[in-house]
Amino acid sequence: MKIKITKSEKLSEKPDSSTLGFGKIFTDHMFLMDWNIDTGWHDARIVPFGPIVLHPAATVLHYGSEIFEGLKAYRRADGKVQLFRPIENVRRMNRSAERLCLPQIPEEDAMQALTTFVGFEQDWTPSAEGTSLYIRPFMFGNDETLGVHAVHNATFAIIASPVGSYYKEGINPVKIMIEDEDVRAVRGGTGYTKCGGNYAASNRAGERAEKMGYSQVLWLDGVERKYIEEVGAMNVMFKIGDEIVTPKLTGSILPGITRMSCIEVLKKEGYTVSERLLSVDELGEALKNGTLKEAWGCGTAAVVSPIGELCYKGEKFIINNGEIGKVTQHLYDTLTGIQWGKLEDTYGWTMPL
Ligand SMILES: *Cc1c(COP(=O)(O)O)cnc(C)c1O
């Protein structure tokens, strides 16, 4: 695939690491590529970062044909920049695209787009502890008609944003509310895809939880409202006795790459890991009888986020004294160690640019 590069005439000053938040500052360029049902993907290009002009009838604005990915580039101590399991993001994006009737991107083209773009912008990867370059590939339907059908035109883009450390003041356990009213996804729906609509439908519960002092919600399954699914933008794991339990991928849960990596690390180290159904009643029982030892969320942004408090139907439960547990800390140290190149990558997960 040929990628045309148009360099921006005015390059921005790199921000100070201490001022980085999440997704507020963007690099000088973006990657774009267009698709048409007859001509396929064409016009792969890196251009100056700026607004994308859309027809007012563009599919994405009316029918929500949109998917995205999220991954990071990490700066190692030796100055090199590396990605973490990027092929998994490419594969997941194609699975999301299939569900939303958006076009597939051949894996090698998507990888080329990713590595060329991030390589081009790699100076934007900050080096302060815990900081990284967040990469956001996304794709949307771009037909200029209000007719409802699978898209005939689409755009694929990649933007990147230097982001600060998720844990500026040390790893603080979060408070989570179990949501028993709204549901995020149902089997047969789009729960397993990273599509914008899932987030749009999640916001109301998130706002309600925030007003009550909780940082995120823990979703239950959409049919019986009985089984634990995931947290906001993170998958979830529990240590019950000596068993590490994480909800199995039933179709309504997003298959996180951090989740998969945690499972692989834990299994390799001899932990008992079960991907299974976990009912809120079983969790409540484990909370009450003290067998719930640790709980944590896992996702690219936070890596691993300990859960210190759970609220269900107004009842509050403190987990592990509101402190980070041993397994949670170990997973955090292992994954961040590999990502930032401080630990040897015996899994072959990292990809230096
Ligand atoms: C992205 C995402 C996750 C985490 O996936 P990672 O690949 O680990 O970053 C979990 N849940 C939802 C709903 C997500 O969108």
CSV table of C-alpha atoms and ligand atoms in Angstrom, one decimal:
chain,number,residue,atom,x,y,z
A,1,MET,CA,0.0,0.0,0.0
A,2,LYS,CA,1.3,3.4,-0.9
A,3,ILE,CA,1.0,6.1,1.7
A,4,LYS,CA,1.3,9.7,0.5
A,5,ILE,CA,2.8,12.0,3.1
A,6,THR,CA,2.0,15.8,3.3
A,7,LYS,CA,4.0,17.4,6.0
A,8,SER,CA,2.5,20.1,8.1
A,9,GLU,CA,4.1,23.5,7.5
A,10,LYS,CA,3.7,24.5,11.1
A,11,LEU,CA,4.8,22.0,13.7
A,12,SER,CA,3.5,22.4,17.3
A,13,GLU,CA,5.6,22.7,20.3
A,14,LYS,CA,5.6,19.4,22.3
A,15,PRO,CA,3.7,19.8,25.6
A,16,ASP,CA,5.3,19.6,29.0
A,17,SER,CA,4.7,16.1,30.4
A,18,SER,CA,3.2,17.4,33.6
A,19,THR,CA,0.3,19.1,31.7
A,20,LEU,CA,-0.8,16.0,29.8
A,21,GLY,CA,-4.3,14.8,30.5
A,22,PHE,CA,-6.1,12.2,28.4
A,23,GLY,CA,-6.9,12.9,24.7
A,24,LYS,CA,-6.7,16.7,24.9
A,25,ILE,CA,-3.6,17.4,22.8
A,26,PHE,CA,-3.1,15.9,19.4
A,27,THR,CA,0.0,15.4,17.2
A,28,ASP,CA,0.8,17.4,14.1
A,29,HIS,CA,-0.6,14.9,11.6
A,30,MET,CA,-3.3,12.3,11.0
A,31,PHE,CA,-3.7,9.3,8.8
A,32,LEU,CA,-6.7,9.0,6.4
A,33,MET,CA,-7.8,6.5,3.9
A,34,ASP,CA,-11.1,6.2,2.0
A,35,TRP,CA,-13.1,3.2,0.9
A,36,ASN,CA,-15.8,2.7,-1.8
A,37,ILE,CA,-17.7,-0.5,-2.4
A,38,ASP,CA,-16.5,-0.5,-6.0
A,39,THR,CA,-13.0,0.8,-5.8
A,40,GLY,CA,-12.0,-0.5,-2.3
A,41,TRP,CA,-9.5,1.3,-0.1
A,42,HIS,CA,-7.7,4.1,-1.7
A,43,ASP,CA,-5.8,7.4,-1.1
A,44,ALA,CA,-3.9,6.3,2.0
A,45,ARG,CA,-2.3,9.5,3.3
A,46,ILE,CA,-0.7,11.2,6.2
A,47,VAL,CA,-1.8,14.9,6.3
A,48,PRO,CA,-1.7,17.8,8.7
A,49,PHE,CA,-4.0,17.3,11.7
A,50,GLY,CA,-7.3,19.2,11.2
A,51,PRO,CA,-11.1,19.0,10.9
A,52,ILE,CA,-12.7,16.3,8.7
A,53,VAL,CA,-15.4,17.8,6.5
A,54,LEU,CA,-18.5,15.7,6.2
A,55,HIS,CA,-21.7,15.8,4.1
A,56,PRO,CA,-24.6,16.6,6.4
A,57,ALA,CA,-26.2,13.3,5.4
A,58,ALA,CA,-23.1,11.3,6.1
A,59,THR,CA,-24.1,7.9,7.5
A,60,VAL,CA,-22.2,8.2,10.7
A,61,LEU,CA,-24.1,11.3,11.7
A,62,HIS,CA,-27.5,9.6,11.4
A,63,TYR,CA,-27.1,5.9,11.8
A,64,GLY,CA,-24.0,5.7,14.0
A,65,SER,CA,-21.8,3.5,11.7
A,66,GLU,CA,-18.6,4.0,13.7
A,67,ILE,CA,-16.0,1.8,15.3
A,68,PHE,CA,-12.7,2.6,17.0
A,69,GLU,CA,-9.6,1.1,18.6
A,70,GLY,CA,-7.3,2.3,21.3
A,71,LEU,CA,-3.7,1.4,21.9
A,72,LYS,CA,-0.5,3.1,23.1
A,73,ALA,CA,3.1,3.7,22.0
A,74,TYR,CA,5.5,3.5,24.9
A,75,ARG,CA,8.9,5.2,25.1
A,76,ARG,CA,11.6,2.8,26.5
A,77,ALA,CA,14.5,3.9,28.6
A,78,ASP,CA,16.8,3.5,25.6
A,79,GLY,CA,14.7,6.1,23.7
A,80,LYS,CA,13.1,3.6,21.3
A,81,VAL,CA,9.3,3.6,20.9
A,82,GLN,CA,7.3,0.4,20.9
A,83,LEU,CA,3.7,-0.8,20.5
A,84,PHE,CA,2.0,-3.5,22.6
A,85,ARG,CA,0.2,-6.3,20.6
A,86,PRO,CA,-1.0,-4.0,17.8
A,87,ILE,CA,-2.1,-6.9,15.6
A,88,GLU,CA,-4.7,-7.7,18.3
A,89,ASN,CA,-6.2,-4.2,17.8
A,90,VAL,CA,-6.2,-4.7,14.0
A,91,ARG,CA,-8.0,-8.0,14.3
A,92,ARG,CA,-10.5,-6.7,16.8
A,93,MET,CA,-11.2,-3.7,14.5
A,94,ASN,CA,-12.0,-6.0,11.7
A,95,ARG,CA,-14.4,-8.0,13.9
A,96,SER,CA,-16.1,-4.7,14.9
A,97,ALA,CA,-16.2,-3.7,11.2
A,98,GLU,CA,-17.9,-7.0,10.3
A,99,ARG,CA,-20.6,-6.5,12.9
A,100,LEU,CA,-21.3,-2.9,11.8
A,101,CYS,CA,-21.2,-3.7,8.1
A,102,LEU,CA,-18.1,-1.5,7.6
A,103,PRO,CA,-15.3,-2.7,5.3
A,104,GLN,CA,-12.5,-5.0,6.4
A,105,ILE,CA,-8.9,-3.6,6.2
A,106,PRO,CA,-6.3,-6.2,5.2
A,107,GLU,CA,-4.2,-6.9,8.3
A,108,GLU,CA,-1.0,-6.0,6.6
A,109,ASP,CA,-2.4,-2.6,5.3
A,110,ALA,CA,-3.8,-1.7,8.7
A,111,MET,CA,-0.4,-2.6,10.3
A,112,GLN,CA,1.4,-0.6,7.7
A,113,ALA,CA,-0.9,2.4,8.3
A,114,LEU,CA,-0.4,2.1,12.1
A,115,THR,CA,3.4,1.7,12.1
A,116,THR,CA,4.0,4.3,9.4
A,117,PHE,CA,1.8,6.9,11.1
A,118,VAL,CA,3.2,6.2,14.6
A,119,GLY,CA,6.7,6.1,13.3
A,120,PHE,CA,6.2,9.5,11.6
A,121,GLU,CA,4.8,11.0,14.8
A,122,GLN,CA,7.0,9.1,17.3
A,123,ASP,CA,8.7,12.3,18.6
A,124,TRP,CA,5.4,13.0,20.3
A,125,THR,CA,5.8,10.0,22.5
A,126,PRO,CA,6.5,11.5,25.9
A,127,SER,CA,9.2,9.9,28.2
A,128,ALA,CA,8.1,10.8,31.7
A,129,GLU,CA,7.1,8.0,34.0
A,130,GLY,CA,3.8,6.5,33.1
A,131,THR,CA,3.2,8.7,30.0
A,132,SER,CA,2.6,7.4,26.5
A,133,LEU,CA,1.3,8.2,23.1
A,134,TYR,CA,-2.4,7.1,22.8
A,135,ILE,CA,-3.3,6.0,19.4
A,136,ARG,CA,-6.9,6.1,18.2
A,137,PRO,CA,-7.7,4.4,14.9
A,138,PHE,CA,-11.4,4.8,13.9
A,139,MET,CA,-13.6,4.1,10.9
A,140,PHE,CA,-17.0,5.5,9.9
A,141,GLY,CA,-19.7,5.2,7.3
A,142,ASN,CA,-19.6,8.1,4.9
A,143,ASP,CA,-22.4,7.7,2.4
A,144,GLU,CA,-23.9,11.0,1.3
A,145,THR,CA,-27.5,9.8,1.5
A,146,LEU,CA,-30.2,9.1,4.1
A,147,GLY,CA,-31.0,5.7,2.7
A,148,VAL,CA,-30.6,3.0,5.3
A,149,HIS,CA,-28.3,0.2,4.2
A,150,ALA,CA,-24.8,-1.2,4.6
A,151,VAL,CA,-22.3,1.5,3.8
A,152,HIS,CA,-20.9,2.0,0.3
A,153,ASN,CA,-18.4,4.6,1.4
A,154,ALA,CA,-16.2,4.7,4.5
A,155,THR,CA,-13.3,6.6,5.9
A,156,PHE,CA,-10.5,5.1,8.1
A,157,ALA,CA,-8.4,7.5,10.2
A,158,ILE,CA,-5.8,7.4,12.9
A,159,ILE,CA,-5.1,10.2,15.3
A,160,ALA,CA,-2.7,10.3,18.2
A,161,SER,CA,-2.5,12.1,21.5
A,162,PRO,CA,0.3,12.2,24.1
A,163,VAL,CA,-1.3,11.2,27.4
A,164,GLY,CA,-0.3,11.6,31.1
A,165,SER,CA,0.2,8.9,33.7
A,166,TYR,CA,-3.1,7.4,34.7
A,167,TYR,CA,-1.9,7.3,38.2
A,168,LYS,CA,-0.3,10.6,39.1
A,169,GLU,CA,-0.8,10.2,42.8
A,170,GLY,CA,-0.1,6.5,43.0
A,171,ILE,CA,-2.5,3.7,42.3
A,172,ASN,CA,-5.8,4.6,43.9
A,173,PRO,CA,-8.5,2.0,44.2
A,174,VAL,CA,-11.7,3.1,42.5
A,175,LYS,CA,-15.3,3.0,43.7
A,176,ILE,CA,-17.7,1.2,41.4
A,177,MET,CA,-21.5,1.0,41.3
A,178,ILE,CA,-23.2,-2.1,40.0
A,179,GLU,CA,-25.8,-0.8,37.5
A,180,ASP,CA,-29.2,-2.6,37.8
A,181,GLU,CA,-31.3,-0.3,35.5
A,182,ASP,CA,-29.6,0.5,32.2
A,183,VAL,CA,-27.9,-2.2,30.2
A,184,ARG,CA,-24.9,-1.7,28.0
A,185,ALA,CA,-25.3,-4.5,25.5
A,186,VAL,CA,-27.1,-7.8,24.8
A,187,ARG,CA,-26.0,-11.0,23.2
A,188,GLY,CA,-26.6,-10.6,19.5
A,189,GLY,CA,-26.0,-6.9,19.7
A,190,THR,CA,-22.8,-4.9,19.5
A,191,GLY,CA,-21.3,-5.5,22.9
A,192,TYR,CA,-18.2,-7.3,21.6
A,193,THR,CA,-17.4,-4.5,19.2
A,194,LYS,CA,-15.7,-1.2,20.0
A,195,CYS,CA,-18.4,1.0,18.5
A,196,GLY,CA,-19.3,4.5,19.4
A,197,GLY,CA,-22.9,3.6,20.0
A,198,ASN,CA,-22.1,1.3,23.0
A,199,TYR,CA,-20.6,4.4,24.7
A,200,ALA,CA,-23.5,6.6,23.8
A,201,ALA,CA,-25.8,4.2,25.5
A,202,SER,CA,-23.6,3.9,28.6
A,203,ASN,CA,-23.3,7.6,29.4
A,204,ARG,CA,-26.6,7.9,31.4
A,205,ALA,CA,-25.7,5.3,33.9
A,206,GLY,CA,-22.1,6.7,34.1
A,207,GLU,CA,-23.4,10.1,34.9
A,208,ARG,CA,-25.8,8.8,37.6
A,209,ALA,CA,-23.0,6.8,39.2
A,210,GLU,CA,-20.7,9.9,39.2
A,211,LYS,CA,-23.3,12.0,40.9
A,212,MET,CA,-23.4,9.4,43.7
A,213,GLY,CA,-19.6,9.5,44.1
A,214,TYR,CA,-18.7,6.4,42.0
A,215,SER,CA,-16.2,6.6,39.2
A,216,GLN,CA,-17.7,4.0,36.9
A,217,VAL,CA,-20.5,1.4,36.7
A,218,LEU,CA,-20.2,-2.4,36.6
A,219,TRP,CA,-22.6,-3.7,34.0
A,220,LEU,CA,-24.8,-6.7,34.4
A,221,ASP,CA,-25.9,-8.9,31.5
A,222,GLY,CA,-28.8,-7.3,29.5
A,223,VAL,CA,-31.2,-10.2,29.6
A,224,GLU,CA,-31.3,-11.5,33.2
A,225,ARG,CA,-29.5,-8.6,34.8
A,226,LYS,CA,-27.9,-11.3,36.9
A,227,TYR,CA,-24.4,-11.9,35.5
A,228,ILE,CA,-21.4,-9.6,35.9
A,229,GLU,CA,-20.2,-8.3,32.5
A,230,GLU,CA,-17.6,-5.4,32.6
A,231,VAL,CA,-16.8,-2.0,33.9
A,232,GLY,CA,-17.3,1.1,31.7
A,233,ALA,CA,-14.2,0.9,29.4
A,234,MET,CA,-12.5,-2.0,31.3
A,235,ASN,CA,-12.9,-5.7,31.8
A,236,VAL,CA,-13.2,-7.0,35.3
A,237,MET,CA,-11.5,-9.7,37.3
A,238,PHE,CA,-12.0,-11.0,40.9
A,239,LYS,CA,-9.9,-13.1,43.2
A,240,ILE,CA,-12.4,-15.3,45.1
A,241,GLY,CA,-10.5,-17.6,47.4
A,242,ASP,CA,-7.6,-18.9,45.2
A,243,GLU,CA,-9.5,-18.6,42.0
A,244,ILE,CA,-9.2,-15.7,39.6
A,245,VAL,CA,-12.6,-15.2,38.0
A,246,THR,CA,-13.4,-13.1,35.0
A,247,PRO,CA,-16.7,-13.1,33.0
A,248,LYS,CA,-16.5,-15.3,30.0
A,249,LEU,CA,-16.9,-13.7,26.6
A,250,THR,CA,-20.5,-14.3,25.8
A,251,GLY,CA,-20.9,-11.8,23.0
A,252,SER,CA,-22.0,-8.8,25.0
A,253,ILE,CA,-18.5,-8.2,26.6
A,254,LEU,CA,-15.7,-6.4,24.9
A,255,PRO,CA,-12.7,-8.8,24.5
A,256,GLY,CA,-10.0,-6.6,26.0
A,257,ILE,CA,-6.4,-7.1,25.0
A,258,THR,CA,-5.4,-6.2,28.6
A,259,ARG,CA,-7.8,-8.9,29.8
A,260,MET,CA,-6.3,-11.4,27.5
A,261,SER,CA,-2.8,-10.4,28.5
A,262,CYS,CA,-3.7,-10.7,32.3
A,263,ILE,CA,-5.1,-14.2,31.7
A,264,GLU,CA,-2.0,-15.3,29.8
A,265,VAL,CA,0.3,-13.9,32.5
A,266,LEU,CA,-1.7,-15.5,35.4
A,267,LYS,CA,-2.0,-18.9,33.7
A,268,LYS,CA,1.7,-19.0,32.9
A,269,GLU,CA,2.5,-18.3,36.5
A,270,GLY,CA,0.3,-21.1,37.7
A,271,TYR,CA,-2.8,-19.2,38.9
A,272,THR,CA,-6.2,-20.8,38.5
A,273,VAL,CA,-8.1,-18.6,36.1
A,274,SER,CA,-11.7,-19.2,35.2
A,275,GLU,CA,-13.5,-17.5,32.4
A,276,ARG,CA,-17.1,-18.2,33.5
A,277,LEU,CA,-20.4,-16.8,34.3
A,278,LEU,CA,-20.3,-15.0,37.6
A,279,SER,CA,-23.6,-13.9,39.1
A,280,VAL,CA,-24.0,-10.8,41.1
A,281,ASP,CA,-25.4,-13.1,43.9
A,282,GLU,CA,-22.3,-15.2,43.9
A,283,LEU,CA,-20.2,-12.0,44.1
A,284,GLY,CA,-22.4,-10.6,46.9
A,285,GLU,CA,-22.0,-13.9,48.8
A,286,ALA,CA,-18.2,-13.7,48.4
A,287,LEU,CA,-18.2,-10.1,49.6
A,288,LYS,CA,-20.2,-11.1,52.7
A,289,ASN,CA,-18.3,-14.2,53.6
A,290,GLY,CA,-14.9,-12.6,53.0
A,291,THR,CA,-13.7,-14.9,50.2
A,292,LEU,CA,-13.6,-12.0,47.7
A,293,LYS,CA,-10.0,-11.0,48.2
A,294,GLU,CA,-9.3,-8.6,45.3
A,295,ALA,CA,-11.2,-7.0,42.4
A,296,TRP,CA,-9.7,-5.0,39.5
A,297,GLY,CA,-10.6,-3.6,36.1
A,298,CYS,CA,-8.2,-3.9,33.2
A,299,GLY,CA,-7.9,-1.9,30.0
A,300,THR,CA,-5.3,-0.1,27.9
A,301,ALA,CA,-5.8,3.3,29.6
A,302,ALA,CA,-5.3,2.3,33.3
A,303,VAL,CA,-3.6,-1.1,32.6
A,304,VAL,CA,-5.0,-2.5,35.9
A,305,SER,CA,-7.2,-0.5,38.2
A,306,PRO,CA,-8.0,-1.9,41.7
A,307,ILE,CA,-11.6,-1.7,42.9
A,308,GLY,CA,-11.8,-0.7,46.5
A,309,GLU,CA,-15.5,-0.4,46.9
A,310,LEU,CA,-18.6,-1.9,45.2
A,311,CYS,CA,-22.1,-0.6,45.7
A,312,TYR,CA,-25.2,-2.8,44.8
A,313,LYS,CA,-28.7,-1.7,45.3
A,314,GLY,CA,-27.6,0.9,47.9
A,315,GLU,CA,-25.4,-1.5,49.9
A,316,LYS,CA,-21.7,-0.7,50.1
A,317,PHE,CA,-19.0,-3.3,50.2
A,318,ILE,CA,-15.3,-2.5,50.9
A,319,ILE,CA,-12.8,-4.8,49.1
A,320,ASN,CA,-9.4,-5.6,50.6
A,321,ASN,CA,-9.7,-2.7,53.0
A,322,GLY,CA,-9.9,-0.4,50.0
A,323,GLU,CA,-6.2,-1.2,49.2
A,324,ILE,CA,-4.5,-2.6,46.1
A,325,GLY,CA,-4.1,-6.4,46.4
A,326,LYS,CA,-1.1,-8.6,45.7
A,327,VAL,CA,-2.3,-10.1,42.4
A,328,THR,CA,-3.5,-6.7,41.1
A,329,GLN,CA,-0.1,-5.1,41.9
A,330,HIS,CA,1.7,-8.0,40.3
A,331,LEU,CA,-0.3,-7.7,37.1
A,332,TYR,CA,0.3,-4.0,37.0
A,333,ASP,CA,4.0,-4.4,37.5
A,334,THR,CA,4.3,-7.1,34.9
A,335,LEU,CA,2.3,-5.5,32.2
A,336,THR,CA,3.7,-2.0,32.6
A,337,GLY,CA,7.2,-3.5,32.9
A,338,ILE,CA,6.8,-5.2,29.5
A,339,GLN,CA,5.0,-2.2,27.9
A,340,TRP,CA,7.7,0.3,28.9
A,341,GLY,CA,10.5,-2.1,28.2
A,342,LYS,CA,11.6,-2.4,31.9
A,343,LEU,CA,11.0,-6.1,32.0
A,344,GLU,CA,12.1,-8.7,29.4
A,345,ASP,CA,9.2,-9.4,27.0
A,346,THR,CA,9.2,-13.2,27.1
A,347,TYR,CA,5.8,-13.3,25.5
A,348,GLY,CA,6.8,-11.5,22.2
A,349,TRP,CA,4.1,-8.9,22.7
A,350,THR,CA,6.0,-5.7,22.1
A,351,MET,CA,6.8,-4.3,18.6
A,352,PRO,CA,9.6,-1.7,18.5
A,353,LEU,CA,9.2,0.8,15.7
B,1,LIG,C1,-11.6,-0.9,25.0
B,1,LIG,C2,-12.5,-1.5,26.0
B,1,LIG,C3,-12.1,-2.4,27.0
B,1,LIG,C4,-10.6,-2.7,27.2
B,1,LIG,O1,-10.0,-3.2,26.1
B,1,LIG,P1,-8.4,-3.2,26.0
B,1,LIG,O2,-8.1,-3.8,24.7
B,1,LIG,O3,-7.8,-3.9,27.1
B,1,LIG,O4,-8.0,-1.7,26.0
B,1,LIG,C5,-13.0,-2.9,27.8
B,1,LIG,N1,-14.3,-2.6,27.7
B,1,LIG,C6,-14.8,-1.8,26.8
B,1,LIG,C7,-16.2,-1.5,26.7
B,1,LIG,C8,-13.9,-1.2,25.9
B,1,LIG,O5,-14.4,-0.3,25.0
